Tab-separated table of C-alpha atoms in Angstrom:
chain	number	residue	atom	x	y	z
A	1	MET	CA	21.248	-71.505	47.900
A	2	SER	CA	24.719	-70.871	49.359
A	3	VAL	CA	27.805	-70.339	47.223
A	4	HIS	CA	29.126	-73.677	48.439
A	5	GLY	CA	25.923	-75.391	47.410
A	6	MET	CA	26.038	-73.863	43.964
A	7	ALA	CA	29.584	-75.165	43.467
A	8	ASN	CA	28.538	-78.672	44.511
A	9	ILE	CA	25.878	-78.959	41.817
A	10	MET	CA	27.982	-77.450	39.061
A	11	SER	CA	27.523	-79.425	35.843
A	12	PRO	CA	30.487	-80.313	33.610
A	13	VAL	CA	31.066	-78.586	30.300
A	14	ALA	CA	28.453	-79.910	27.890
A	15	THR	CA	29.498	-81.649	24.669
A	16	GLU	CA	27.143	-81.473	21.699
A	17	PHE	CA	26.892	-84.384	19.242
A	18	ASP	CA	25.808	-84.496	15.614
A	19	LEU	CA	23.393	-87.018	14.025
A	20	PHE	CA	26.136	-89.656	13.765
A	21	GLY	CA	27.174	-89.409	17.405
A	22	GLU	CA	30.403	-87.500	16.709
A	23	PRO	CA	31.280	-84.448	18.844
A	24	LYS	CA	30.417	-81.180	17.119
A	25	PRO	CA	33.304	-78.780	16.599
A	26	GLY	CA	33.156	-76.067	19.262
A	27	ARG	CA	34.170	-72.443	19.156
A	28	LEU	CA	37.675	-73.429	20.224
A	29	GLU	CA	38.110	-75.952	17.426
A	30	GLY	CA	41.330	-74.950	15.668
A	31	CYS	CA	42.358	-72.579	18.463
A	32	PRO	CA	46.160	-72.116	18.252
A	33	ASN	CA	48.567	-72.335	21.175
A	34	PRO	CA	48.406	-69.100	23.190
A	35	LYS	CA	52.131	-69.187	24.039
A	36	PRO	CA	54.144	-66.509	22.148
A	37	SER	CA	55.731	-68.050	19.076
A	38	PRO	CA	59.226	-67.545	17.611
A	39	ALA	CA	57.605	-65.114	15.143
A	40	ASP	CA	56.228	-63.061	18.055
A	41	LYS	CA	59.654	-62.984	19.679
A	42	ALA	CA	61.239	-61.860	16.428
A	43	ALA	CA	58.691	-59.037	16.099
A	44	PHE	CA	57.604	-57.088	19.204
A	45	GLY	CA	59.753	-59.415	21.296
A	46	ARG	CA	62.758	-57.407	20.074
A	47	LEU	CA	61.437	-54.479	22.092
A	48	ALA	CA	60.111	-56.041	25.300
A	49	SER	CA	59.775	-59.323	27.128
A	50	LEU	CA	56.619	-61.181	26.077
A	51	TYR	CA	56.182	-62.673	29.535
A	52	THR	CA	52.751	-60.985	29.813
A	53	ALA	CA	51.568	-61.714	26.283
A	54	PHE	CA	49.757	-64.395	24.358
A	55	SER	CA	50.574	-65.286	20.767
A	56	SER	CA	49.510	-63.220	17.780
A	57	ASP	CA	48.026	-66.384	16.282
A	58	PHE	CA	45.765	-66.812	19.304
A	59	ALA	CA	44.788	-63.124	19.295
A	60	SER	CA	43.849	-63.284	15.598
A	61	PHE	CA	41.841	-66.467	16.137
A	62	ALA	CA	39.934	-64.936	19.071
A	63	LEU	CA	39.172	-61.715	17.192
A	64	GLN	CA	37.960	-63.525	14.074
A	65	ASP	CA	35.763	-65.767	16.219
A	66	CYS	CA	34.243	-62.704	17.880
A	67	LEU	CA	33.642	-60.892	14.599
A	68	SER	CA	32.061	-63.987	13.016
A	69	ARG	CA	29.409	-63.801	15.741
A	70	GLY	CA	28.838	-60.057	15.423
A	71	HIS	CA	30.925	-59.090	18.487
A	72	LYS	CA	32.572	-55.770	17.568
A	73	ARG	CA	33.075	-54.149	21.002
A	74	ILE	CA	35.960	-56.169	22.419
A	75	ALA	CA	37.894	-55.520	25.637
A	76	ASP	CA	41.096	-56.751	27.259
A	77	PRO	CA	41.296	-55.566	30.888
A	78	PHE	CA	44.712	-57.284	31.357
A	79	ALA	CA	46.220	-56.152	28.071
A	80	GLY	CA	49.856	-56.876	28.935
A	81	MET	CA	52.165	-56.186	25.990
A	82	GLY	CA	49.201	-55.367	23.732
A	83	THR	CA	49.177	-58.347	21.359
A	84	LEU	CA	45.407	-58.060	20.961
A	85	GLY	CA	45.837	-54.443	19.893
A	86	GLU	CA	48.302	-55.259	17.137
A	87	SER	CA	46.147	-58.125	15.867
A	88	ALA	CA	43.043	-55.895	15.836
A	89	ARG	CA	44.538	-52.878	14.064
A	90	SER	CA	43.567	-54.080	10.574
A	91	LEU	CA	39.990	-54.912	11.606
A	92	SER	CA	36.822	-52.858	11.819
A	93	LEU	CA	36.009	-53.003	15.539
A	94	ASP	CA	36.037	-51.025	18.775
A	95	LEU	CA	38.811	-52.156	21.112
A	96	ILE	CA	39.292	-51.300	24.785
A	97	LEU	CA	42.677	-52.067	26.371
A	98	ASN	CA	43.632	-51.627	30.014
A	99	ASP	CA	46.522	-52.641	32.223
A	100	LEU	CA	47.751	-51.808	35.711
A	101	ASN	CA	51.388	-51.664	34.587
A	102	PRO	CA	52.300	-48.304	32.976
A	103	PHE	CA	54.862	-49.927	30.655
A	104	ALA	CA	52.154	-52.278	29.372
A	105	VAL	CA	49.973	-49.292	28.461
A	106	ALA	CA	52.872	-47.666	26.596
A	107	SER	CA	53.386	-50.956	24.726
A	108	CYS	CA	49.670	-51.123	23.854
A	109	CYS	CA	49.922	-47.562	22.562
A	110	VAL	CA	52.837	-48.410	20.271
A	111	ARG	CA	51.134	-51.506	18.907
A	112	THR	CA	47.950	-49.597	18.042
A	113	SER	CA	49.683	-46.548	16.527
A	114	SER	CA	50.311	-45.842	12.852
A	115	ALA	CA	53.820	-46.142	11.456
A	116	SER	CA	53.905	-42.361	10.985
A	117	GLN	CA	52.994	-41.787	14.659
A	118	ILE	CA	55.799	-44.131	15.730
A	119	ASN	CA	58.282	-42.413	13.407
A	120	GLN	CA	57.265	-39.003	14.769
A	121	ALA	CA	57.972	-40.253	18.284
A	122	ALA	CA	61.396	-41.506	17.205
A	123	GLU	CA	62.268	-38.147	15.651
A	124	ALA	CA	61.073	-36.301	18.761
A	125	ILE	CA	63.344	-38.380	20.997
A	126	ARG	CA	66.312	-37.883	18.675
A	127	SER	CA	65.803	-34.120	18.756
A	128	LEU	CA	65.792	-34.092	22.566
A	129	LEU	CA	68.984	-36.099	23.114
A	130	PRO	CA	71.428	-33.170	22.864
A	131	LEU	CA	69.518	-31.158	25.490
A	132	SER	CA	70.730	-33.339	28.362
A	133	ARG	CA	74.358	-33.840	27.406
A	134	GLY	CA	76.776	-33.433	30.269
A	135	GLU	CA	74.402	-34.990	32.808
A	136	ASP	CA	74.587	-38.509	34.249
A	137	ASP	CA	72.500	-41.197	32.568
A	138	GLU	CA	69.709	-41.297	35.168
A	139	ARG	CA	69.367	-37.528	35.020
A	140	ARG	CA	69.239	-37.637	31.209
A	141	PHE	CA	66.174	-39.845	31.324
A	142	GLY	CA	64.446	-37.411	33.661
A	143	LEU	CA	65.326	-34.351	31.582
A	144	THR	CA	64.173	-35.983	28.347
A	145	ILE	CA	60.837	-36.942	29.890
A	146	GLY	CA	60.432	-33.427	31.308
A	147	ALA	CA	60.934	-31.950	27.839
A	148	LEU	CA	58.302	-34.292	26.389
A	149	LEU	CA	55.501	-33.597	28.842
A	150	PRO	CA	53.122	-30.625	28.576
A	151	THR	CA	53.849	-27.919	31.131
A	152	GLY	CA	52.682	-28.954	34.591
A	153	SER	CA	51.917	-32.529	33.529
A	154	THR	CA	53.342	-35.782	34.838
A	155	VAL	CA	53.704	-39.218	33.283
A	156	SER	CA	50.793	-40.302	35.472
A	157	ASP	CA	48.623	-37.563	33.933
A	158	CYS	CA	49.303	-38.930	30.442
A	159	LEU	CA	48.502	-42.460	31.555
A	160	LYS	CA	45.350	-41.659	33.521
A	161	THR	CA	43.629	-39.356	31.040
A	162	PRO	CA	41.926	-40.685	27.895
A	163	VAL	CA	44.649	-41.292	25.331
A	164	GLY	CA	44.125	-38.756	22.554
A	165	GLU	CA	46.610	-37.746	19.857
A	166	ALA	CA	48.883	-35.714	22.179
A	167	ALA	CA	48.983	-38.376	24.885
A	168	ARG	CA	49.556	-41.090	22.260
A	169	HIS	CA	52.642	-39.245	21.010
A	170	VAL	CA	54.020	-38.938	24.548
A	171	LEU	CA	53.366	-42.614	25.315
A	172	CYS	CA	55.160	-43.736	22.144
A	173	CYS	CA	58.113	-41.558	23.171
A	174	LEU	CA	58.019	-42.982	26.700
A	175	HIS	CA	58.077	-46.498	25.289
A	176	ILE	CA	61.355	-45.702	23.481
A	177	LEU	CA	62.911	-44.351	26.678
A	178	SER	CA	61.602	-47.328	28.672
A	179	THR	CA	63.104	-49.795	26.209
A	180	ALA	CA	66.441	-47.973	26.390
A	181	ARG	CA	66.371	-47.973	30.181
A	182	ILE	CA	65.681	-51.716	30.286
A	183	ALA	CA	68.779	-52.240	28.113
A	184	MET	CA	70.905	-50.065	30.430
A	185	HIS	CA	69.670	-51.464	33.708
A	186	LYS	CA	72.039	-53.503	35.823
A	187	LYS	CA	70.914	-57.028	36.589
A	188	LEU	CA	69.274	-57.158	39.991
A	189	ARG	CA	69.778	-59.784	42.645
A	190	GLY	CA	67.464	-62.785	42.732
A	191	SER	CA	67.277	-66.203	41.103
A	192	ASN	CA	63.909	-65.421	39.538
A	193	PRO	CA	63.750	-62.337	37.273
A	194	THR	CA	60.339	-61.440	38.691
A	195	TRP	CA	61.402	-61.656	42.341
A	196	THR	CA	64.269	-59.200	42.344
A	197	LYS	CA	65.934	-57.061	44.972
A	198	ARG	CA	67.632	-53.731	44.491
A	199	SER	CA	71.338	-53.708	45.207
A	200	PRO	CA	71.725	-51.094	47.960
A	201	GLY	CA	74.225	-48.342	47.317
A	202	SER	CA	74.876	-49.256	43.691
A	203	VAL	CA	74.038	-47.414	40.509
A	204	ALA	CA	71.044	-48.966	38.771
A	205	ILE	CA	71.707	-47.416	35.356
A	206	ASN	CA	75.029	-47.915	33.676
A	207	GLY	CA	75.879	-47.603	30.002
A	208	ASP	CA	75.789	-45.447	26.922
A	209	PHE	CA	72.574	-43.397	27.087
A	210	GLU	CA	72.625	-42.205	23.486
A	211	GLY	CA	73.655	-45.635	22.212
A	212	ALA	CA	70.823	-47.330	24.109
A	213	VAL	CA	68.238	-44.811	22.907
A	214	ASP	CA	69.480	-45.083	19.327
A	215	ALA	CA	69.260	-48.882	19.485
A	216	ALA	CA	65.710	-48.654	20.889
A	217	ILE	CA	64.692	-46.286	18.079
A	218	LYS	CA	66.167	-48.536	15.397
A	219	SER	CA	64.400	-51.586	16.815
A	220	LEU	CA	61.086	-49.729	17.031
A	221	THR	CA	61.207	-48.268	13.532
A	222	ALA	CA	62.186	-51.672	12.080
A	223	TYR	CA	59.244	-53.213	13.942
A	224	SER	CA	56.808	-50.501	12.798
A	225	ALA	CA	57.766	-50.997	9.142
A	226	ASP	CA	56.076	-54.409	9.226
A	227	LEU	CA	52.879	-53.274	10.954
A	228	ALA	CA	49.576	-53.577	9.124
A	229	PRO	CA	47.906	-50.222	8.368
A	230	LEU	CA	45.132	-49.112	10.722
A	231	ALA	CA	41.710	-50.004	9.320
A	232	ASP	CA	39.221	-47.189	8.754
A	233	GLY	CA	36.749	-48.819	11.143
A	234	PHE	CA	39.289	-49.507	13.894
A	235	SER	CA	39.131	-47.555	17.148
A	236	VAL	CA	40.961	-48.120	20.426
A	237	GLN	CA	40.686	-46.806	23.973
A	238	LEU	CA	43.630	-47.182	26.369
A	239	SER	CA	43.659	-46.905	30.141
A	240	ASN	CA	46.068	-47.527	33.029
A	241	ARG	CA	43.874	-48.541	35.952
A	242	ASP	CA	43.221	-51.272	38.462
A	243	VAL	CA	40.467	-53.538	37.083
A	244	ALA	CA	38.490	-52.855	40.265
A	245	GLU	CA	38.372	-49.145	39.323
A	246	LEU	CA	37.311	-49.475	35.687
A	247	ASP	CA	34.061	-47.654	34.980
A	248	TRP	CA	32.996	-49.628	31.927
A	249	GLY	CA	29.213	-49.613	31.738
A	250	GLU	CA	26.773	-52.462	32.247
A	251	GLY	CA	26.531	-54.483	29.023
A	252	SER	CA	29.066	-52.176	27.338
A	253	VAL	CA	31.185	-54.865	25.621
A	254	ASP	CA	30.314	-57.809	23.396
A	255	ALA	CA	33.388	-59.883	24.200
A	256	ILE	CA	36.420	-60.026	26.464
A	257	VAL	CA	39.659	-61.612	25.271
A	258	THR	CA	42.334	-61.619	27.947
A	259	SER	CA	44.912	-63.457	30.005
A	260	PRO	CA	44.684	-62.485	33.684
A	261	PRO	CA	47.691	-62.944	35.974
A	262	TYR	CA	48.466	-66.483	37.083
A	263	PRO	CA	48.541	-67.610	40.757
A	264	ASN	CA	52.277	-68.275	40.805
A	265	ARG	CA	53.295	-65.272	42.936
A	266	THR	CA	54.863	-63.531	39.963
A	267	ASP	CA	55.578	-59.847	40.517
A	268	TYR	CA	54.564	-58.390	37.149
A	269	ILE	CA	55.570	-54.843	38.123
A	270	ARG	CA	59.065	-56.023	39.109
A	271	HIS	CA	59.391	-58.057	35.909
A	272	TYR	CA	59.457	-54.757	33.991
A	273	LEU	CA	61.073	-52.853	36.863
A	274	PRO	CA	63.421	-50.546	34.885
A	275	ALA	CA	60.514	-49.313	32.769
A	276	ALA	CA	58.083	-49.164	35.693
A	277	GLU	CA	60.521	-47.098	37.771
A	278	LEU	CA	60.918	-44.655	34.894
A	279	LEU	CA	57.193	-44.278	34.270
A	280	LEU	CA	56.369	-44.076	37.979
A	281	GLU	CA	59.024	-41.350	38.252
A	282	SER	CA	60.906	-43.311	40.939
A	283	ASP	CA	57.944	-43.054	43.318
A	284	GLN	CA	58.579	-46.125	45.455
A	285	GLU	CA	55.295	-45.692	47.349
A	286	ALA	CA	53.359	-45.816	44.068
A	287	GLU	CA	55.369	-48.843	42.990
A	288	ARG	CA	54.678	-50.616	46.269
A	289	ARG	CA	50.942	-49.923	45.974
A	290	LEU	CA	50.832	-51.357	42.442
A	291	ARG	CA	52.713	-54.435	43.594
A	292	GLU	CA	50.256	-54.956	46.473
A	293	ILE	CA	47.039	-54.557	44.473
A	294	GLN	CA	48.121	-56.545	41.390
A	295	ILE	CA	46.331	-59.872	41.095
A	296	GLY	CA	48.645	-62.705	42.086
A	297	THR	CA	50.798	-60.411	44.223
A	298	PRO	CA	53.695	-62.056	46.088
A	299	LEU	CA	53.303	-59.483	48.878
A	300	ILE	CA	51.260	-59.756	52.071
A	301	ARG	CA	48.633	-57.043	52.027
A	302	PRO	CA	48.417	-54.849	55.141
A	303	GLU	CA	44.601	-55.000	55.049
A	304	HIS	CA	42.388	-57.788	53.810
A	305	VAL	CA	38.617	-58.236	53.764
A	306	GLY	CA	37.786	-61.855	52.956
A	307	MET	CA	34.901	-63.268	50.969
A	308	GLU	CA	33.287	-66.669	50.532
A	309	LEU	CA	34.437	-68.766	47.597
A	310	PRO	CA	33.089	-71.980	46.013
A	311	ILE	CA	33.849	-75.107	48.019
A	312	SER	CA	36.324	-76.347	45.405
A	313	VAL	CA	38.424	-73.216	45.900
A	314	GLU	CA	38.078	-73.246	49.690
A	315	THR	CA	39.196	-76.878	49.711
A	316	LEU	CA	42.301	-76.039	47.700
A	317	ILE	CA	43.210	-73.147	49.992
A	318	GLU	CA	42.696	-75.344	53.056
A	319	ARG	CA	45.001	-78.005	51.607
A	320	VAL	CA	47.676	-75.372	51.135
A	321	ARG	CA	47.101	-73.876	54.584
A	322	THR	CA	47.508	-77.207	56.332
A	323	HIS	CA	50.467	-78.384	54.272
A	324	ARG	CA	53.478	-79.318	56.377
A	325	SER	CA	55.854	-77.114	54.365
A	326	TYR	CA	57.341	-73.918	55.762
A	327	ALA	CA	55.108	-70.795	55.618
A	328	SER	CA	52.156	-72.681	54.111
A	329	GLU	CA	49.681	-71.036	56.482
A	330	ARG	CA	51.166	-67.608	57.062
A	331	TYR	CA	52.182	-66.889	53.460
A	332	TYR	CA	51.236	-69.274	50.649
A	333	ALA	CA	47.616	-69.922	51.648
A	334	LYS	CA	47.119	-66.160	51.921
A	335	GLY	CA	48.507	-65.699	48.425
A	336	PHE	CA	46.087	-68.211	46.924
A	337	ARG	CA	43.198	-66.627	48.829
A	338	TYR	CA	44.105	-63.166	47.548
A	339	TYR	CA	44.270	-64.513	44.009
A	340	PHE	CA	40.940	-66.325	43.899
A	341	GLU	CA	39.086	-63.594	45.778
A	342	ASP	CA	40.494	-60.996	43.377
A	343	MET	CA	39.492	-63.148	40.414
A	344	SER	CA	36.007	-63.602	41.860
A	345	ARG	CA	35.612	-59.823	41.858
A	346	VAL	CA	36.997	-59.681	38.310
A	347	LEU	CA	34.575	-62.323	37.033
A	348	ALA	CA	31.684	-60.509	38.684
A	349	ARG	CA	32.738	-57.419	36.732
A	350	PHE	CA	33.008	-59.451	33.519
A	351	ALA	CA	29.410	-60.582	34.038
A	352	GLY	CA	28.339	-56.957	34.368
A	353	TRP	CA	30.337	-55.576	31.434
A	354	LEU	CA	29.247	-58.254	28.957
A	355	ALA	CA	26.129	-57.745	26.880
A	356	PRO	CA	23.653	-60.661	26.755
A	357	ASN	CA	25.146	-63.504	24.681
A	358	GLY	CA	28.581	-61.971	25.196
A	359	VAL	CA	31.638	-64.135	25.760
A	360	ALA	CA	34.886	-64.017	27.707
A	361	MET	CA	37.835	-65.962	26.270
A	362	MET	CA	40.561	-66.257	28.911
A	363	VAL	CA	44.011	-67.847	28.894
A	364	VAL	CA	44.948	-69.270	32.312
A	365	GLN	CA	47.593	-71.697	33.519
A	366	ASP	CA	47.715	-74.418	36.162
A	367	THR	CA	50.331	-74.300	38.871
A	368	TYR	CA	51.595	-76.486	41.678
A	369	TYR	CA	51.921	-75.840	45.366
A	370	LYS	CA	54.468	-78.491	46.290
A	371	GLU	CA	52.774	-81.714	45.109
A	372	ILE	CA	49.282	-80.118	45.035
A	373	LEU	CA	48.011	-79.405	41.535
A	374	VAL	CA	46.080	-76.128	41.333
A	375	SER	CA	43.671	-76.559	38.408
A	376	VAL	CA	43.130	-72.881	37.745
A	377	ALA	CA	40.744	-73.181	34.781
A	378	GLU	CA	38.322	-75.444	36.651
A	379	LEU	CA	38.437	-73.322	39.802
A	380	LEU	CA	37.822	-70.105	37.885
A	381	GLY	CA	34.996	-71.882	36.058
A	382	ASP	CA	33.394	-72.669	39.422
A	383	ILE	CA	33.694	-69.011	40.430
A	384	ALA	CA	32.360	-67.765	37.078
A	385	GLN	CA	29.183	-69.817	37.440
A	386	VAL	CA	28.508	-68.228	40.829
A	387	HIS	CA	28.387	-64.880	38.998
A	388	GLY	CA	25.991	-66.086	36.319
A	389	LEU	CA	28.480	-66.945	33.579
A	390	LYS	CA	28.401	-70.316	31.821
A	391	VAL	CA	31.490	-72.441	31.187
A	392	ALA	CA	31.037	-73.019	27.466
A	393	GLU	CA	34.275	-74.732	26.513
A	394	LEU	CA	37.874	-75.520	27.521
A	395	LYS	CA	40.920	-76.230	25.381
A	396	ARG	CA	44.216	-77.290	26.974
A	397	PHE	CA	47.802	-76.955	25.812
A	398	LYS	CA	50.806	-78.592	27.452
A	399	VAL	CA	53.244	-76.220	29.138
A	400	ARG	CA	56.927	-76.958	28.601
A	401	ASN	CA	58.296	-74.541	31.162
A	402	ALA	CA	56.709	-73.185	34.337
A	403	MET	CA	57.926	-70.981	37.172
A	404	SER	CA	58.114	-74.022	39.459
A	405	ARG	CA	60.751	-75.573	37.212
A	406	LEU	CA	63.250	-72.892	38.267
A	407	SER	CA	63.758	-74.666	41.574
A	408	PRO	CA	65.901	-77.849	41.547
A	409	HIS	CA	63.955	-79.038	44.604
A	410	SER	CA	60.647	-78.572	42.789
A	411	ARG	CA	61.929	-80.357	39.695
A	412	ALA	CA	62.862	-83.316	41.862
A	413	THR	CA	59.614	-83.485	43.839
A	414	LEU	CA	56.834	-82.402	41.466
A	415	PRO	CA	54.469	-85.129	40.250
A	416	LYS	CA	54.818	-86.340	36.688
A	417	PRO	CA	51.546	-84.998	35.201
A	418	GLN	CA	52.366	-81.983	33.062
A	419	LEU	CA	50.918	-78.534	33.640
A	420	THR	CA	48.558	-77.123	31.045
A	421	GLU	CA	47.686	-73.688	29.803
A	422	THR	CA	43.972	-73.521	29.133
A	423	VAL	CA	41.765	-71.378	26.952
A	424	LEU	CA	38.600	-70.983	29.009
A	425	LEU	CA	35.485	-69.785	27.181
A	426	LEU	CA	32.737	-68.253	29.309
A	427	SER	CA	29.399	-67.034	28.021
A	428	LYS	CA	26.715	-64.760	29.404
A	429	PRO	CA	23.175	-66.072	28.866
A	430	GLN	CA	20.562	-64.053	26.989
């Protein structure tokens, strides 16, 4: 049967009923809102934007659900700011965290480190500050990083190799410097903070280097004082790779809890640009490559090999392609195609990584193209079933603010129905 045919006969999510005809509570019964809460913003949110994070309440709910069913090998291939890592640190389980963005990996490292490891990093940075006095601020960052790294090593080496004790110390130190650099970075041009342009000929860094580093250290040590101790049975693996390159084995994880990028053309690398530039050592070619391969990229890729998608997805892309608006065909339709093809490859990998009876709990969000509603959860559910995963359950939450609301034109023309963020539960049959 063709992929299109499979999509056409897809059955809706089944609802089970008890003896009295009432719906049985599902796995997502009681699931909290995945949006970061004020408490999240008052905690790790003091150190970094939580734009690529779900709430600690959701992470704790997902982990407890997994553990209640005997799932102890849990992975997040789009780990973002590492909320799952912090929520898991007091539990006896094996956690695997990955992200394409180097700053995200440094954040995951901090949130899965002990308070003593974080304090050691703070003291190491303080001891290195005097070594670069007399240099300009940008140079001071470079000299401090150079003093941190083992001889002959680069930041990329620390990110790409398995994160042991030495690499963990360096990554915690790099997180402090990244946080300081974000604070010192001049605001870039662009109405949307994730679609920014460098100001040519101007200095990107401007401020008090030692003051910014000291403030970053104080924020980090205050944050670490409230962290739960690491459980004896807790272990974590960190990696900084494209999901397509991950070498996780067949059936190697019991559960996946994650929030993949959304199809709203957000440039996640540019969102954390000051930190990414620092950790990529100002290699603009490396930055450009990350921006091109990230899922949901706003860039046009120089090379593209297409693949067949379920008819529901192809229909959506065709509606975008033929829309009368400017650049619908040559830009926006391509962006949606990139996104859903990338996610098809991701879901195929999920199906391989999961052990029989394993689950994937994903947070995804709808979007609009002009007046066209893009129901991301349903479309990804169609794709998941092509790869042998079952759509077990959905739970929706209303979204107050979306990227489309930044545009006055969009606010005036969008239909009234509100966007939703959805927790999508997929399962792998026995």
